[in-house]
C-alpha positions as CSV (number, residue, x, y, z in Angstrom):
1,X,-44.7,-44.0,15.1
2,X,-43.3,-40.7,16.3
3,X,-45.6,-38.7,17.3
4,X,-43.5,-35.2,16.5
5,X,-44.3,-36.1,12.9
6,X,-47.4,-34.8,13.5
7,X,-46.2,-31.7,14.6
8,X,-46.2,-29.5,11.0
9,X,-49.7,-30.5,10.6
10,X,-50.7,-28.8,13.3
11,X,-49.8,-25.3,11.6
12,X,-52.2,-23.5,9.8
13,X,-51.1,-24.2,5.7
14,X,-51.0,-21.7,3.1
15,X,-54.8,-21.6,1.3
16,X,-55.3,-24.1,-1.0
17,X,-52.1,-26.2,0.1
18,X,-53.1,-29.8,-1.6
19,X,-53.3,-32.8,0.6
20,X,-53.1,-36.5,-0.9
21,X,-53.5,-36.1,-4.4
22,X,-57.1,-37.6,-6.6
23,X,-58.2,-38.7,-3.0
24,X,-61.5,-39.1,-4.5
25,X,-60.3,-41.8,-7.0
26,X,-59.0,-44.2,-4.0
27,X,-60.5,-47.6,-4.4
28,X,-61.8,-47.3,-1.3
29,X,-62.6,-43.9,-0.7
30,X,-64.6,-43.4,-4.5
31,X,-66.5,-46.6,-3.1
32,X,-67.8,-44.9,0.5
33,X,-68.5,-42.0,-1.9
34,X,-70.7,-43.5,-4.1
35,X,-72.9,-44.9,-1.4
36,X,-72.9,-41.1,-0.1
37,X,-74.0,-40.1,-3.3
38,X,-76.7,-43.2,-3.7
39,X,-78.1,-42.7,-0.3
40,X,-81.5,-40.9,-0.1
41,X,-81.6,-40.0,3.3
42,X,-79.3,-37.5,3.3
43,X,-77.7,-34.5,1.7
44,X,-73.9,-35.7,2.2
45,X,-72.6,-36.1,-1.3
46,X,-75.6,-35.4,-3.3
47,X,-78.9,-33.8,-3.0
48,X,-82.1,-35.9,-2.1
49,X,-84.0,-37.3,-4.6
50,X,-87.3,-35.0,-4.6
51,X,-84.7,-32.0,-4.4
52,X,-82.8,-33.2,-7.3
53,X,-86.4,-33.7,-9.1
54,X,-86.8,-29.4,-8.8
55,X,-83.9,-28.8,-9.5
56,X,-84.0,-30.7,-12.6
57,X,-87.7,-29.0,-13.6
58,X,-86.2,-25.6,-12.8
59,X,-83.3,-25.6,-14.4
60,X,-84.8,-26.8,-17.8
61,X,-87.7,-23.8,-17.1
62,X,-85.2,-21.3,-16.4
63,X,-82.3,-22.3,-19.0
64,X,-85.4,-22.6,-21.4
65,X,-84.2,-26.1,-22.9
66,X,-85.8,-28.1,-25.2
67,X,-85.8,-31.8,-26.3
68,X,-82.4,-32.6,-28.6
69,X,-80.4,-29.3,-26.8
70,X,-76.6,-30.4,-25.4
71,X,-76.2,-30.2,-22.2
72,X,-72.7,-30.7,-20.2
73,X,-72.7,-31.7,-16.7
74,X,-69.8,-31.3,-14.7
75,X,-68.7,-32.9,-11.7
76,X,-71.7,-35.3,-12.7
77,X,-70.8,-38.2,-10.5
78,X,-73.5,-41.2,-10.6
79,X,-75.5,-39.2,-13.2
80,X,-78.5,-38.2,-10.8
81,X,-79.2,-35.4,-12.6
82,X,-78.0,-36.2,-16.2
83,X,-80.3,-39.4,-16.2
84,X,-83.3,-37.0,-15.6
85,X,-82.3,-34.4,-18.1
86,X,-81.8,-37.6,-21.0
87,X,-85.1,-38.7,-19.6
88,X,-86.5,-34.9,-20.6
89,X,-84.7,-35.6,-24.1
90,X,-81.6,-33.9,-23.9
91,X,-78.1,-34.9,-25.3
92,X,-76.2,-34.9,-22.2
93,X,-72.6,-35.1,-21.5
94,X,-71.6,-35.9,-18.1
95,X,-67.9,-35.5,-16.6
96,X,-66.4,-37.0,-13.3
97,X,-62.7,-37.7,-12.4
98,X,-63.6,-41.1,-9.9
99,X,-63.7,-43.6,-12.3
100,X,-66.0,-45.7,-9.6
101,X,-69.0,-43.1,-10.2
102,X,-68.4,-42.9,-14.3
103,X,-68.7,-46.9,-14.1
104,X,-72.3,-46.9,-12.1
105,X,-73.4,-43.9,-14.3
106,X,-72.7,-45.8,-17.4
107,X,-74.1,-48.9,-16.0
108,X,-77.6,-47.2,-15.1
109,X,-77.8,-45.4,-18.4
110,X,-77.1,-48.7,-19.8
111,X,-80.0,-50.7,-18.5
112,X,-82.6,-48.1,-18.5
113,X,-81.8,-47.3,-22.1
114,X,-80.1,-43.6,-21.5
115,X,-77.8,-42.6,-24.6
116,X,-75.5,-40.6,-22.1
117,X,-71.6,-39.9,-23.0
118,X,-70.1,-40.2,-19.7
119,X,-66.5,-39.4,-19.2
120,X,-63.6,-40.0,-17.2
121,X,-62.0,-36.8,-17.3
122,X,-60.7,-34.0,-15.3
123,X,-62.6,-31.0,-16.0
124,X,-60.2,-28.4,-15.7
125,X,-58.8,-30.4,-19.2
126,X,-61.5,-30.4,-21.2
127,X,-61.1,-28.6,-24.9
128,X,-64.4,-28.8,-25.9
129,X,-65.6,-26.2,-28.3
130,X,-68.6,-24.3,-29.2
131,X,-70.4,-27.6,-28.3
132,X,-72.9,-27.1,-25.6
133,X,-76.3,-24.9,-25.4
134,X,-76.1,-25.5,-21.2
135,X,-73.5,-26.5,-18.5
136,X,-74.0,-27.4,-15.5
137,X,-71.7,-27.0,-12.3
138,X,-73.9,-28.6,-9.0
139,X,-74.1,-28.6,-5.2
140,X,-70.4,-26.0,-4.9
141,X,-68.3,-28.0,-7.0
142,X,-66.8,-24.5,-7.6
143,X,-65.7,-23.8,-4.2
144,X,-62.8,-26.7,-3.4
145,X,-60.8,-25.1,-6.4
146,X,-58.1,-22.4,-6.1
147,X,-57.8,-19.0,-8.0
148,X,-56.0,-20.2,-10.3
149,X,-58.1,-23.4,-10.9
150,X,-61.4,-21.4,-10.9
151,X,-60.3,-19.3,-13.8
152,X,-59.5,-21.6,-15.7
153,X,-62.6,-23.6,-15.3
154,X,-64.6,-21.0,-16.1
155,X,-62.1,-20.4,-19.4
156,X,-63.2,-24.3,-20.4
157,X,-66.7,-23.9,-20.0
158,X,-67.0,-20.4,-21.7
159,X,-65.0,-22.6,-24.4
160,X,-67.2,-25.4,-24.7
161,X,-70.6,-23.5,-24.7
162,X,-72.1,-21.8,-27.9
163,X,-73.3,-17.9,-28.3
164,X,-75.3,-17.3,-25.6
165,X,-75.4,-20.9,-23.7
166,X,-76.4,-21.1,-20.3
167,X,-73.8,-21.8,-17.4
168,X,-75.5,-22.5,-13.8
169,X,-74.1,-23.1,-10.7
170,X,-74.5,-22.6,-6.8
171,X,-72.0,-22.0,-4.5
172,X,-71.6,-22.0,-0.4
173,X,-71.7,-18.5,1.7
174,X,-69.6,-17.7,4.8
175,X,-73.2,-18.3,6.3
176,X,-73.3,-21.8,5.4
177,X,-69.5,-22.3,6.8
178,X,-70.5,-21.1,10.2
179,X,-73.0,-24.1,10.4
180,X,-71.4,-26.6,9.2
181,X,-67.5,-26.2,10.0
182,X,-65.6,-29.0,10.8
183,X,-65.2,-29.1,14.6
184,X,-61.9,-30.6,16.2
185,X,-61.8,-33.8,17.2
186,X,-60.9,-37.7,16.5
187,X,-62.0,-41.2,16.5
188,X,-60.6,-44.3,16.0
189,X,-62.7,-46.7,13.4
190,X,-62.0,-50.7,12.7
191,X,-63.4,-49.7,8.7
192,X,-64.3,-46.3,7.8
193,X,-64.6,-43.5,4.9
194,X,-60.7,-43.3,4.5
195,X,-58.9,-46.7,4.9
196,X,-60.6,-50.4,5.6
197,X,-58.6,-51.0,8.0
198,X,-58.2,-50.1,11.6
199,X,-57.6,-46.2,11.8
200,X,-57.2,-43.1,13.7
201,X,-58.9,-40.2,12.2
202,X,-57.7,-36.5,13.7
203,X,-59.8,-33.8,12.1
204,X,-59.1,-29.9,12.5
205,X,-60.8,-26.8,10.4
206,X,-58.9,-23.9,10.0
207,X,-60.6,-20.6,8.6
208,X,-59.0,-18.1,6.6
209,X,-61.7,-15.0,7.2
210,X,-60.5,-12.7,5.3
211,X,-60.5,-14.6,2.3
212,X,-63.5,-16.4,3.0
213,X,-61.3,-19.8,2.6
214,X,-61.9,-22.8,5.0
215,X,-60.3,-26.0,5.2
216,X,-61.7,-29.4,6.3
217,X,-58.7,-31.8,7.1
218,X,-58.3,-34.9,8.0
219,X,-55.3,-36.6,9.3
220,X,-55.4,-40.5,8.8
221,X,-52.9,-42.6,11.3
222,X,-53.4,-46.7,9.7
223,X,-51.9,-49.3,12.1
224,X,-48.5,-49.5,10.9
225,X,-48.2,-45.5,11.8
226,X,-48.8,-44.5,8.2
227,X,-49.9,-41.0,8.0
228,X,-52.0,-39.5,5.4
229,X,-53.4,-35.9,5.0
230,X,-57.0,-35.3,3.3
231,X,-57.7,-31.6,2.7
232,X,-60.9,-30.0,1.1
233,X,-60.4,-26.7,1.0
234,X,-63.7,-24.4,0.0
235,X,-64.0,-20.9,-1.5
236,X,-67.2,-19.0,0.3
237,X,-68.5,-16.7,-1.6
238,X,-71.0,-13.4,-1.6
239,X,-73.0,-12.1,-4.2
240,X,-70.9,-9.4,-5.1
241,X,-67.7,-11.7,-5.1
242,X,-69.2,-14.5,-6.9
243,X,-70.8,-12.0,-9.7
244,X,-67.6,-10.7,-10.1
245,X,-65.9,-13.5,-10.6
246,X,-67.9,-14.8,-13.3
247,X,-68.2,-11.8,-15.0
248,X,-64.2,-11.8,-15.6
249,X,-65.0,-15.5,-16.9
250,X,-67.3,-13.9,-19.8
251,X,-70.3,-14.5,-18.1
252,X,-73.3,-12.5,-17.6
253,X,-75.7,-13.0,-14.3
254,X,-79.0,-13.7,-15.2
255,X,-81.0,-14.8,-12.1
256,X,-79.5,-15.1,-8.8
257,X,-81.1,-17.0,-5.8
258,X,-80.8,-19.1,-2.7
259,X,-80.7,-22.4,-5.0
260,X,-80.9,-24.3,-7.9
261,X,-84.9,-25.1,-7.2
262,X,-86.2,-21.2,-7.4
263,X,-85.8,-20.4,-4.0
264,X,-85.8,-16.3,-3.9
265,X,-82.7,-14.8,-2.7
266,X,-81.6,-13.5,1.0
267,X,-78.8,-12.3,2.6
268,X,-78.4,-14.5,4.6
269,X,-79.0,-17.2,2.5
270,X,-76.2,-20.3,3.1
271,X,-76.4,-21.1,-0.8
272,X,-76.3,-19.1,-3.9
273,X,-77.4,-20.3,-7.2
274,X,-77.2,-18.2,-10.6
275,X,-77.9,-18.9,-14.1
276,X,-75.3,-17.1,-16.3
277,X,-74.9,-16.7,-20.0
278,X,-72.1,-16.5,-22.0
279,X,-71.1,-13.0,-23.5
């Protein structure tokens, strides 16, 4: 390959500049994802297990569900949390857009008996209406999407909820970002989280302080010189910006903190959760 192609990836892009498009969906990558989200021993993809387990208690505490209320689930992946909330009784709806993870959520529903409607859907589509009493938007799946995308998430969800339904969330803090940046670097792997085969990975972050943007990306070089770009970009927020955000969404902030479990809010806190209500 020549190398000077690697040149304009070297310059810093414009925020939210898109990289290979529905990289999640890949055959291989929504495979190496699903075992992120499956494995216990970590917090890569998914929460672990016992933290998933408070979150699930708190939320129904807090959002003061009952047995039979509809509850949407967004960015929902292999259904850890919408199998617990069906196991509490409710009429959950979960929505992913890797096909892989909708497959294994319908699959466990399926043999533990879990009527769950699982879809394969982009949720910046979705037209529900006055259909939900609760939504649910986990672990900063807010923060990869631009502006634009952002507002009009929150437009579907204030859409799909009924009077007064509960929206929570949590997103990162330029506190987290500090910690756990992407450093530069590379490594070449025989099989790894982007291609099967043999591989070069370069990886760079670039921050955008002023706008509390960063970007994670990774430049993939396969054997024959093929290059492709993987970008996640993330939103930080604080607690003024994230309040005022969802207020111009139509939602009002009911409880703020440093999670999803009931932890009380700091400062400095790398995480903030808040339960919302629809105006």
């Amino acid at each position: 390959m020549n190398i000077t192609q690697l040149k304009p990836y070297q310059q810093k892009p414009a925020p939210f500049t898109p990289g290979e498009p529905l990289f999640w969906d890949d055959p291989h990558i929504s495979t190496q994802m699903l075992d992120a989200h499956l494995n216990p021993n970590h917090d890569h993809a998914s929460r672990r297990p016992e933290t998933i387990d408070r979150s699930v208690d708190w939320l129904i505490k807090t959002m003061e569900l009952q047995p039979g209320n509809a509850l949407l689930d967004l960015g929902c992946g292999p259904g850890l949390y919408a199998s617990r909330f069906a196991q509490r009784g409710l009429q959950v709806t979960g929505v992913d857009y890797s096909q892989r993870s909708i497959e294994y959520a319908q699959e466990y529903a399926q043999q533990n008996g879990l009527e769950i409607e699982y879809r394969y859907q982009n949720y910046l589509e979705l037209t529900d209406a006055d259909q939900f009493d609760a939504a649910l938007l986990i672990y900063g799946d807010f923060c990869p999407l631009s502006a634009e995308q952002r507002s009009q998430l929150l437009g579907n969800i204030h859409r799909a909820l009924k009077p007064g339904g509960f929206f929570a969330l949590d997103v990162t803090t330029r506190s987290h970002r500090q910690k756990h940046g992407s450093s530069n670097g590379w490594y070449l792997v025989e099989n790894g989280f982007w291609k099967p085969g043999p591989h070069l990975v370069l990886e760079e972050g670039f921050d955008y302080p002023e706008e509390s943007i960063y970007l994670d990306q990774a430049i993939v070089i396969e054997i024959d010189g093929k290059i492709s770009v993987y970008r996640n970009w993330f939103q930080d927020y604080s607690l003024k910006t994230i309040t005022a955000e969802l207020a111009a969404g139509g939602f009002d902030i009911q409880s703020v903190w440093s999670n999803l479990t009931g932890t009380s809010y700091t400062e400095d806190t790398e995480w903030i959760g808040l339960v919302t209500r629809k105006k």
